Short mmCIF file of C-alpha atoms in Angstrom, two decimals:
data_model
loop_
_atom_site.label_atom_id
_atom_site.label_comp_id
_atom_site.label_asym_id
_atom_site.label_seq_id
_atom_site.Cartn_x
_atom_site.Cartn_y
_atom_site.Cartn_z
CA MET F 1 -61.49 -189.37 -76.76
CA ARG F 2 -61.01 -191.61 -74.24
CA GLY F 3 -57.24 -191.24 -74.49
CA ARG F 4 -57.38 -187.83 -74.38
CA TYR F 5 -58.97 -188.20 -70.78
CA TRP F 6 -56.21 -190.83 -69.78
CA VAL F 7 -53.40 -188.53 -71.03
CA THR F 8 -55.01 -185.41 -68.57
CA GLY F 9 -55.11 -188.03 -65.62
CA ILE F 10 -51.84 -188.76 -66.08
CA LEU F 11 -50.71 -185.31 -66.31
CA ILE F 12 -52.38 -183.81 -63.35
CA LEU F 13 -51.20 -186.98 -61.20
CA PHE F 14 -48.01 -186.10 -62.37
CA GLY F 15 -48.29 -182.52 -61.06
CA CYS F 16 -49.49 -183.40 -58.21
CA MET F 17 -46.85 -185.80 -57.26
CA LEU F 18 -44.22 -182.88 -58.03
CA VAL F 19 -46.04 -180.55 -55.80
CA SER F 20 -45.33 -183.06 -53.21
CA MET F 21 -41.99 -183.88 -53.89
CA ARG F 22 -41.50 -180.26 -53.38
CA ALA F 23 -43.18 -179.73 -50.10
CA ASP F 24 -41.44 -183.14 -48.60
CA ALA F 25 -38.02 -180.89 -49.78
CA ALA F 26 -39.07 -177.46 -48.08
CA SER F 27 -39.20 -178.74 -44.57
CA GLY F 28 -36.97 -179.92 -42.00
CA VAL F 29 -37.42 -181.87 -38.48
CA VAL F 30 -35.90 -180.95 -35.24
CA GLN F 31 -34.74 -183.95 -33.42
CA PHE F 32 -34.74 -183.92 -29.58
CA THR F 33 -32.15 -187.12 -28.33
CA THR F 34 -30.53 -188.02 -24.77
CA THR F 35 -28.57 -191.03 -23.56
CA THR F 36 -30.01 -190.68 -20.28
CA PRO F 37 -33.60 -190.02 -19.97
CA VAL F 38 -33.56 -190.74 -16.57
CA VAL F 39 -31.21 -188.84 -14.16
CA THR F 40 -30.65 -188.36 -10.54
CA LYS F 41 -30.68 -184.86 -8.79
CA GLY F 42 -27.82 -182.72 -9.20
CA ASP F 43 -26.33 -185.07 -12.23
CA VAL F 44 -25.66 -183.35 -15.40
CA CYS F 45 -28.09 -184.38 -18.58
CA THR F 46 -27.39 -183.57 -21.92
CA VAL F 47 -29.88 -183.28 -24.62
CA VAL F 48 -28.70 -183.28 -28.61
CA CYS F 49 -30.84 -181.04 -30.39
CA GLN F 50 -29.94 -181.66 -34.20
CA VAL F 51 -31.78 -179.75 -36.97
CA THR F 52 -32.07 -181.31 -40.48
CA SER F 53 -33.17 -180.96 -44.06
CA GLU F 54 -33.07 -182.67 -47.32
CA GLU F 55 -32.52 -179.90 -48.72
CA ALA F 56 -29.44 -177.62 -47.61
CA PHE F 57 -30.14 -174.61 -45.71
CA LEU F 58 -28.21 -171.54 -44.43
CA ASP F 59 -29.93 -170.43 -41.47
CA THR F 60 -32.12 -171.56 -38.17
CA SER F 61 -34.14 -170.22 -35.70
CA PHE F 62 -36.20 -171.21 -33.03
CA SER F 63 -37.58 -171.58 -29.33
CA VAL F 64 -36.93 -174.58 -26.60
CA SER F 65 -39.53 -174.56 -24.00
CA TYR F 66 -38.64 -177.18 -20.67
CA ASP F 67 -39.73 -177.28 -17.00
CA ASP F 68 -37.30 -174.76 -15.10
CA HIS F 69 -38.51 -176.29 -11.81
CA VAL F 70 -37.35 -179.73 -12.85
CA LEU F 71 -34.23 -179.05 -14.90
CA THR F 72 -31.84 -176.24 -14.59
CA PHE F 73 -29.77 -175.04 -17.58
CA LEU F 74 -26.27 -174.83 -17.60
CA THR F 75 -24.71 -173.94 -21.64
CA GLY F 76 -25.85 -174.33 -24.79
CA GLY F 77 -22.61 -172.77 -26.74
CA ALA F 78 -22.79 -169.42 -28.61
CA LYS F 79 -25.78 -170.24 -30.50
CA VAL F 80 -28.01 -170.82 -27.30
CA LYS F 81 -29.27 -168.02 -25.24
CA GLY F 82 -31.74 -168.01 -22.22
CA GLY F 83 -33.28 -169.63 -19.18
CA ASN F 84 -36.10 -169.97 -17.10
CA GLY F 85 -37.94 -172.46 -18.95
CA LEU F 86 -36.99 -170.91 -22.47
CA LEU F 87 -33.92 -170.74 -24.58
CA LYS F 88 -33.37 -169.35 -27.79
CA VAL F 89 -31.53 -171.28 -30.55
CA SER F 90 -30.13 -169.10 -33.50
CA SER F 91 -27.91 -169.80 -36.12
CA LEU F 92 -27.69 -166.74 -38.17
CA GLY F 93 -25.44 -165.05 -40.72
CA ASN F 94 -24.28 -168.31 -42.38
CA THR F 95 -22.29 -168.05 -45.70
CA GLU F 96 -22.18 -171.95 -46.56
CA GLU F 97 -25.07 -174.24 -46.58
CA THR F 98 -25.81 -177.73 -44.31
CA LYS F 99 -28.63 -180.04 -44.34
CA LYS F 100 -27.63 -180.86 -40.74
CA LYS F 101 -26.79 -178.31 -37.80
CA THR F 102 -26.47 -180.01 -34.56
CA PHE F 103 -26.72 -177.72 -30.83
CA SER F 104 -25.93 -179.27 -27.81
CA LEU F 105 -28.12 -178.51 -24.35
CA GLN F 106 -26.99 -178.99 -20.94
CA PHE F 107 -29.31 -179.55 -17.74
CA GLU F 108 -28.82 -180.18 -14.36
CA ALA F 109 -31.32 -182.49 -12.40
CA LYS F 110 -32.78 -179.90 -9.76
CA LYS F 111 -35.99 -181.84 -8.25
CA LYS F 112 -38.30 -184.92 -8.82
CA GLY F 113 -40.56 -185.25 -11.60
CA SER F 114 -40.94 -184.93 -15.71
CA CYS F 115 -39.49 -182.24 -18.02
CA LEU F 116 -40.35 -182.13 -21.44
CA ILE F 117 -38.39 -181.00 -23.85
CA GLU F 118 -40.00 -179.39 -26.47
CA LEU F 119 -40.35 -176.54 -29.60
CA GLU F 120 -42.08 -173.08 -28.52
CA GLY F 121 -44.03 -171.30 -30.80
CA GLN F 122 -42.68 -171.05 -34.25
CA ALA F 123 -39.59 -172.36 -35.64
CA ASP F 124 -37.72 -171.33 -38.60
CA ILE F 125 -35.15 -172.74 -41.20
CA ILE F 126 -33.79 -170.47 -44.22
CA ASP F 127 -32.32 -171.56 -47.82
CA SER F 128 -30.02 -169.58 -49.46
CA GLU F 129 -32.19 -167.81 -51.54
CA GLY F 130 -34.21 -166.54 -48.64
CA GLY F 131 -36.85 -168.89 -48.77
CA HIS F 132 -38.73 -170.00 -45.27
CA LEU F 133 -39.13 -173.96 -44.75
CA SER F 134 -41.28 -175.15 -41.70
CA LEU F 135 -40.32 -177.29 -39.05
CA SER F 136 -41.38 -180.33 -37.12
CA SER F 137 -40.20 -182.14 -33.98
CA ASN F 138 -40.28 -184.65 -31.52
CA ARG F 139 -40.95 -184.31 -27.90
CA LEU F 140 -38.55 -185.42 -25.45
CA THR F 141 -39.22 -186.46 -21.88
CA VAL F 142 -36.26 -186.29 -18.82
CA THR F 143 -36.80 -187.93 -15.75
CA VAL F 144 -34.97 -186.72 -12.50
CA GLN F 145 -35.19 -189.11 -9.44
CA LYS F 146 -34.20 -189.15 -5.82
CA LYS F 147 -30.77 -190.70 -5.17
CA GLY F 148 -30.85 -194.39 -4.47
CA ALA F 149 -34.07 -194.72 -6.41
CA VAL F 150 -33.76 -197.80 -9.16
CA ALA F 151 -34.00 -196.59 -12.42
CA SER F 152 -36.75 -196.66 -14.24
CA PRO F 153 -37.40 -197.79 -18.17
CA SER F 154 -36.09 -195.33 -20.60
CA PRO F 155 -38.87 -193.59 -21.90
CA VAL F 156 -39.06 -193.64 -25.69
CA PRO F 157 -39.47 -190.22 -27.38
CA SER F 158 -42.68 -189.17 -29.26
CA VAL F 159 -43.10 -190.12 -32.98
CA ASP F 160 -46.06 -187.90 -33.45
CA PRO F 161 -44.33 -184.64 -34.71
CA LYS F 162 -45.07 -181.47 -33.76
CA VAL F 163 -45.40 -179.61 -36.54
CA THR F 164 -45.12 -175.65 -36.32
CA PRO F 165 -46.87 -173.35 -39.56
CA GLN F 166 -44.45 -171.88 -42.00
CA PRO F 167 -43.87 -168.24 -41.23
CA VAL F 168 -45.98 -165.80 -43.78
CA PRO F 169 -43.54 -163.03 -45.38
CA ALA F 170 -44.59 -159.72 -45.27
CA LYS F 171 -45.81 -158.18 -48.08
CA GLU F 172 -44.89 -154.34 -47.23
CA ASN F 173 -42.96 -153.20 -50.29
CA ARG F 174 -43.71 -149.24 -49.38
CA LEU F 175 -41.24 -146.89 -48.67
CA LYS F 176 -41.72 -143.99 -45.31
CA LYS F 177 -39.44 -142.00 -46.84
CA LEU F 178 -37.56 -140.43 -50.07
CA SER F 179 -35.65 -138.04 -50.72
CA ALA F 180 -32.54 -136.57 -52.30
CA HIS F 181 -29.62 -134.04 -53.09
CA CYS F 182 -31.17 -132.56 -55.87
CA VAL F 183 -32.30 -128.78 -57.18
CA SER F 184 -35.90 -129.97 -57.53
CA PHE F 185 -37.95 -132.72 -55.76
CA GLU F 186 -41.83 -132.45 -56.92
CA PRO F 187 -44.12 -133.61 -55.80
CA ASN F 188 -43.10 -134.33 -52.07
CA PHE F 189 -42.93 -137.58 -51.63
CA ALA F 190 -45.60 -140.15 -50.35
CA PRO F 191 -45.89 -143.89 -49.58
CA GLU F 192 -48.62 -144.10 -52.45
CA GLN F 193 -46.88 -141.35 -54.92
CA LYS F 194 -44.86 -143.55 -57.26
CA GLU F 195 -43.43 -141.21 -60.16
CA TYR F 196 -41.96 -137.70 -59.11
CA ASN F 197 -39.83 -134.84 -61.16
CA VAL F 198 -36.10 -134.36 -59.59
CA THR F 199 -33.72 -131.71 -61.32
CA VAL F 200 -29.75 -131.98 -60.57
CA ASP F 201 -27.50 -129.53 -61.74
CA ALA F 202 -24.68 -129.95 -64.33
CA ALA F 203 -22.08 -130.99 -61.86
CA THR F 204 -24.04 -133.70 -60.60
CA ASP F 205 -23.58 -137.51 -62.49
CA LYS F 206 -25.17 -139.68 -59.30
CA LEU F 207 -28.38 -138.87 -57.73
CA TYR F 208 -27.63 -139.52 -53.81
CA ILE F 209 -30.62 -141.02 -52.84
CA SER F 210 -31.95 -140.93 -48.89
CA TYR F 211 -34.60 -143.56 -48.08
CA VAL F 212 -36.33 -145.58 -45.29
CA PRO F 213 -38.49 -148.55 -46.00
CA MET F 214 -42.14 -149.34 -44.15
CA ASP F 215 -40.76 -153.02 -43.04
CA GLU F 216 -37.27 -153.63 -42.21
CA LYS F 217 -36.81 -156.43 -44.26
CA ALA F 218 -37.46 -155.27 -47.44
CA ARG F 219 -34.96 -154.25 -49.90
CA VAL F 220 -33.94 -151.58 -51.78
CA LEU F 221 -32.65 -151.31 -55.30
CA LEU F 222 -31.60 -148.34 -57.53
CA LYS F 223 -31.76 -148.64 -61.19
CA GLY F 224 -30.40 -146.03 -63.77
CA ASN F 225 -28.33 -143.63 -61.18
CA GLU F 226 -24.57 -144.32 -62.69
CA GLU F 227 -23.15 -141.35 -65.28
CA LEU F 228 -26.40 -138.98 -65.36
CA VAL F 229 -26.36 -137.29 -68.83
CA SER F 230 -27.86 -133.64 -69.66
CA GLY F 231 -31.52 -133.52 -70.08
CA SER F 232 -34.01 -136.53 -69.65
CA ASN F 233 -32.94 -139.54 -66.94
CA ARG F 234 -34.99 -142.60 -65.38
CA VAL F 235 -33.83 -143.72 -61.99
CA ILE F 236 -35.61 -146.40 -60.55
CA VAL F 237 -35.95 -147.54 -57.22
CA ARG F 238 -37.33 -150.70 -56.32
CA VAL F 239 -38.24 -151.79 -53.19
CA LEU F 240 -38.58 -155.42 -52.61
CA ALA F 241 -40.79 -156.89 -50.00
CA GLU F 242 -40.29 -160.16 -47.72
CA ASN F 243 -42.40 -162.03 -50.03
CA GLY F 244 -41.28 -161.23 -53.34
CA GLY F 245 -43.43 -157.97 -54.11
CA GLU F 246 -42.00 -155.45 -56.29
CA ARG F 247 -43.05 -151.96 -55.75
CA GLN F 248 -41.47 -149.00 -58.02
CA TYR F 249 -40.80 -145.43 -57.52
CA VAL F 250 -40.09 -143.80 -60.62
CA LEU F 251 -37.88 -140.05 -60.84
CA ASN F 252 -37.81 -138.84 -63.76
CA VAL F 253 -34.18 -136.65 -63.37
CA ARG F 254 -33.63 -134.06 -65.45
CA LYS F 255 -29.70 -132.55 -65.31
CA GLU F 256 -29.08 -128.79 -66.68
CA THR F 257 -26.60 -128.16 -68.81
CA GLU F 258 -23.54 -125.97 -67.98
CA LYS F 259 -24.84 -123.21 -69.35
CA GLU F 260 -28.50 -123.62 -67.29
CA THR F 261 -26.75 -124.36 -64.09
CA LYS F 262 -24.78 -120.99 -65.02
CA LYS F 263 -28.11 -118.89 -65.52
CA ARG F 264 -29.66 -120.10 -62.73
CA GLU F 265 -27.04 -119.73 -59.65
CA GLU F 266 -27.18 -115.97 -61.53
CA GLN F 267 -30.85 -115.60 -61.04
CA GLY F 268 -30.55 -117.05 -57.73
CA GLN F 269 -27.74 -113.93 -56.48
CA SER F 270 -29.98 -111.48 -58.19
CA GLN F 271 -33.20 -112.16 -56.28
CA LYS F 272 -31.54 -112.45 -52.87
CA LYS F 273 -30.10 -109.54 -53.92
CA ASP F 274 -32.81 -107.46 -55.25
CA MET F 275 -35.29 -108.86 -52.11
CA THR F 276 -38.09 -106.55 -51.67
CA PHE F 277 -38.71 -104.91 -48.18
CA SER F 278 -42.46 -103.99 -47.31
CA ILE F 279 -44.42 -102.48 -44.40
CA ALA F 280 -48.28 -103.30 -44.63
CA ARG F 281 -51.01 -102.66 -42.17
CA ARG F 282 -53.14 -105.90 -41.58
CA GLY F 283 -56.23 -105.17 -38.77
CA ASN F 284 -54.34 -103.51 -35.74
CA GLY F 285 -50.92 -104.14 -36.01
CA ILE F 286 -47.90 -103.21 -38.52
CA PHE F 287 -46.12 -106.08 -40.15
CA ILE F 288 -42.74 -105.96 -42.04
CA GLN F 289 -41.84 -108.29 -45.17
CA ASN F 290 -38.70 -109.24 -45.64
CA SER F 291 -36.94 -112.59 -46.17
CA TYR F 292 -39.72 -113.19 -43.06
CA GLU F 293 -42.36 -111.95 -41.61
CA PHE F 294 -42.28 -109.73 -38.53
CA GLU F 295 -44.81 -107.78 -36.57
CA VAL F 296 -43.88 -104.06 -35.23
CA LEU F 297 -44.29 -103.91 -31.42
CA ASP F 298 -44.87 -100.71 -29.20
CA ALA F 299 -41.93 -100.91 -27.21
CA SER F 300 -42.58 -97.62 -25.05
CA GLU F 301 -43.06 -100.10 -21.82
CA VAL F 302 -39.95 -102.26 -22.39
CA SER F 303 -38.03 -101.74 -19.18
CA GLN F 304 -34.35 -102.34 -20.34
CA VAL F 305 -34.05 -100.10 -23.72
CA PRO F 306 -30.45 -100.43 -25.08
CA ALA F 307 -27.64 -97.84 -23.70
CA GLY F 308 -27.78 -94.87 -25.75
CA TYR F 309 -30.77 -95.10 -27.47
CA ILE F 310 -33.95 -92.70 -27.33
CA GLN F 311 -37.73 -93.41 -28.19
CA SER F 312 -38.78 -91.90 -31.67
CA ASN F 313 -40.78 -92.53 -34.95
CA ILE F 314 -39.63 -92.54 -38.61
CA GLU F 315 -41.40 -93.42 -41.32
CA LEU F 316 -41.47 -96.29 -43.72
CA GLN F 317 -43.15 -96.45 -47.05
CA GLY F 318 -45.65 -93.89 -46.23
CA ILE F 319 -46.68 -95.84 -42.27
CA THR F 320 -45.11 -94.57 -38.95
CA VAL F 321 -43.56 -97.11 -36.95
CA PRO F 322 -42.01 -96.59 -33.66
CA ALA F 323 -38.61 -96.69 -33.43
CA PHE F 324 -35.67 -96.17 -31.44
CA THR F 325 -32.53 -93.63 -32.46
CA MET F 326 -28.96 -93.00 -31.40
CA GLU F 327 -28.94 -90.55 -29.00
CA GLN F 328 -25.65 -88.71 -30.67
CA ASP F 329 -26.23 -89.20 -34.27
CA LEU F 330 -30.07 -88.92 -34.90
CA ASP F 331 -29.40 -89.50 -38.62
CA ASN F 332 -27.36 -92.64 -38.74
CA ASN F 333 -27.91 -95.49 -40.82
CA TYR F 334 -28.82 -98.00 -38.11
CA LEU F 335 -31.76 -97.88 -35.50
CA LEU F 336 -33.58 -100.12 -33.57
CA LEU F 337 -37.15 -101.97 -34.23
CA TYR F 338 -38.84 -103.92 -31.63
CA LEU F 339 -40.37 -106.73 -33.29
CA LYS F 340 -41.65 -110.60 -32.80
CA GLY F 341 -39.94 -112.69 -35.48
CA PRO F 342 -40.48 -115.88 -37.09
CA SER F 343 -39.45 -117.97 -33.30
CA LYS F 344 -42.47 -115.76 -31.99
CA GLN F 345 -40.07 -113.94 -29.86
CA SER F 346 -40.39 -110.53 -28.93
CA THR F 347 -36.60 -108.59 -29.01
CA TRP F 348 -34.66 -106.18 -30.56
CA TYR F 349 -33.67 -105.82 -34.37
CA GLN F 350 -31.55 -103.58 -35.89
CA TYR F 351 -32.40 -101.62 -39.05
CA ASP F 352 -30.42 -100.64 -41.87
CA ARG F 353 -31.94 -97.45 -43.58
CA GLU F 354 -29.72 -97.74 -46.71
CA GLU F 355 -30.11 -101.59 -46.99
CA GLN F 356 -33.49 -102.24 -45.72
CA THR F 357 -31.98 -104.98 -43.85
CA LEU F 358 -32.82 -106.54 -40.26
CA GLN F 359 -31.06 -108.55 -38.15
CA ARG F 360 -30.90 -109.14 -34.63
CA TYR F 361 -29.48 -106.75 -32.53
CA THR F 362 -26.35 -107.65 -30.64
CA GLY F 363 -24.96 -103.75 -29.56
CA THR F 364 -21.86 -104.52 -29.68
CA MET F 365 -20.96 -102.12 -32.29
CA THR F 366 -23.73 -99.95 -31.77
CA GLU F 367 -22.72 -98.92 -28.31
CA ARG F 368 -19.05 -97.73 -29.34
CA VAL F 369 -20.85 -95.05 -31.31
CA ASN F 370 -23.36 -94.48 -29.08
CA ARG F 371 -20.62 -93.30 -26.65
CA GLY F 372 -19.74 -90.35 -28.58
CA ASP F 373 -17.39 -87.82 -28.14
CA LYS F 374 -17.95 -87.38 -24.42
CA GLU F 375 -17.12 -90.83 -23.91
CA GLU F 376 -13.81 -90.77 -26.35
CA ARG F 377 -12.89 -87.64 -23.92
CA LYS F 378 -13.09 -89.45 -20.50
CA GLU F 379 -11.02 -92.30 -22.09
CA THR F 380 -8.61 -90.44 -23.34
CA ALA F 381 -8.58 -88.18 -20.14
CA ASP F 382 -8.58 -91.50 -17.98
CA ASN F 383 -5.55 -92.94 -20.27
CA SER F 384 -3.80 -89.62 -19.10
CA ASN F 385 -4.19 -89.75 -15.83
CA TYR F 386 -3.10 -93.74 -15.64
CA ILE F 387 -0.07 -92.39 -17.55
CA TRP F 388 1.07 -90.08 -14.99
CA ILE F 389 0.28 -92.29 -12.28
CA VAL F 390 2.77 -94.84 -13.75
CA ILE F 391 5.72 -91.57 -14.14
CA VAL F 392 5.42 -91.27 -10.45
CA VAL F 393 5.80 -94.90 -9.30
CA VAL F 394 8.73 -95.27 -11.20
CA LEU F 395 9.89 -91.41 -10.27
CA VAL F 396 9.29 -92.93 -6.33
CA ILE F 397 11.59 -96.05 -6.93
CA LEU F 398 14.54 -94.59 -8.68
CA LEU F 399 14.69 -91.75 -5.96
CA LEU F 400 14.55 -94.46 -3.15
CA CYS F 401 17.25 -96.85 -5.56
CA MET F 402 19.25 -93.85 -4.81
CA LEU F 403 18.66 -93.20 -1.35
CA ILE F 404 19.89 -96.35 -0.83
CA ALA F 405 22.97 -96.65 -2.68
CA MET F 406 24.08 -93.40 -0.84
CA LEU F 407 23.59 -95.17 2.73
CA LYS F 408 25.84 -97.99 1.66
CA MET F 409 28.09 -96.01 0.52
CA ALA F 410 28.44 -93.66 3.39
CA MET F 411 28.59 -97.27 5.41
CA GLN F 412 31.45 -97.98 3.41
CA ARG F 413 33.52 -95.12 3.49
CA LYS F 414 32.73 -95.11 7.70
CA ARG F 415 34.43 -98.58 7.84
CA ARG F 416 37.53 -97.67 6.16
CA THR F 417 37.93 -94.32 8.40
#
């Protein structure tokens, strides 16, 4: 029995050692150093910022604070941006792992005093698997003295590291939007709804999916979306949160056969062709139902009635409706109705009695018909008059030319004699 306790204790101790070793490896250190901790006003001071870790890493990002009353930041290379007391050191998008990164920060001594250089806020170091390691750092003091002052002993950087907390990865693994190019997608997408029924036509081999994750750091992967076969298919939309948590949205995709697609398209065309036109009274109003709903309005007080139309009434499915018919052709298939359409805007619509269709009135064709024979005769007369005027002008020009020619001939004969 005692032997069992000893074995258990050894295993626990060994496990703690492994955890400790892993924790030690999963951390990094930021070390600030300088060869000139005491400088004179106007001098340039270079501070070396070195990030090291026992475990190889790809990227790192952190902020450095300093007293901009004492030091003025000059440059730090492409990876360092900022000023006014706060610098952002960022080395991201690297493809090669390393255990050490070095940044050189140059300052100009601005005013007498002491400047503390240290990490500001949360620091981060990222390994090749996307894991986040914590960073600890020292603090460096740079002293600026007046010109001609005797240099004081170089201060030693503090040995007690300032540990920044390890960032907590986000756990959001939901989608904000999810849609697909398909025949049908049911039910409507909701972030908490995990399963959907999708139908695609026979020509679709791959489902074109559009999505937006709640968290931009989350990754979205698709599974089973290649070479869709006729019948049942299962497409999985995997959403991986920053902390590794996963949520799956299941799309039960039914691909139609060529026969099913053809039949559905023929039915759709037939339904579109046979779309019914109906009119009904509701309360004090009259409503027309076609592909959209329209409310019939009283146009008796409308100030501008299209030219060539007169007010009348027509009977549609037993209901008398105010309408405007062509003055020159009362039996024409086209007439005007004053309606309030889906846009809630009151305007003129052209109604086709034969096809029972409505479309917004443009007036181009109808107004030509409304001019009638009278305007056609007027237009013909105008054209005839124009032709006679042109003939007269041409004759006058010819007569003038002949007179000028005769005068020239007479003058030439006179000179000869």
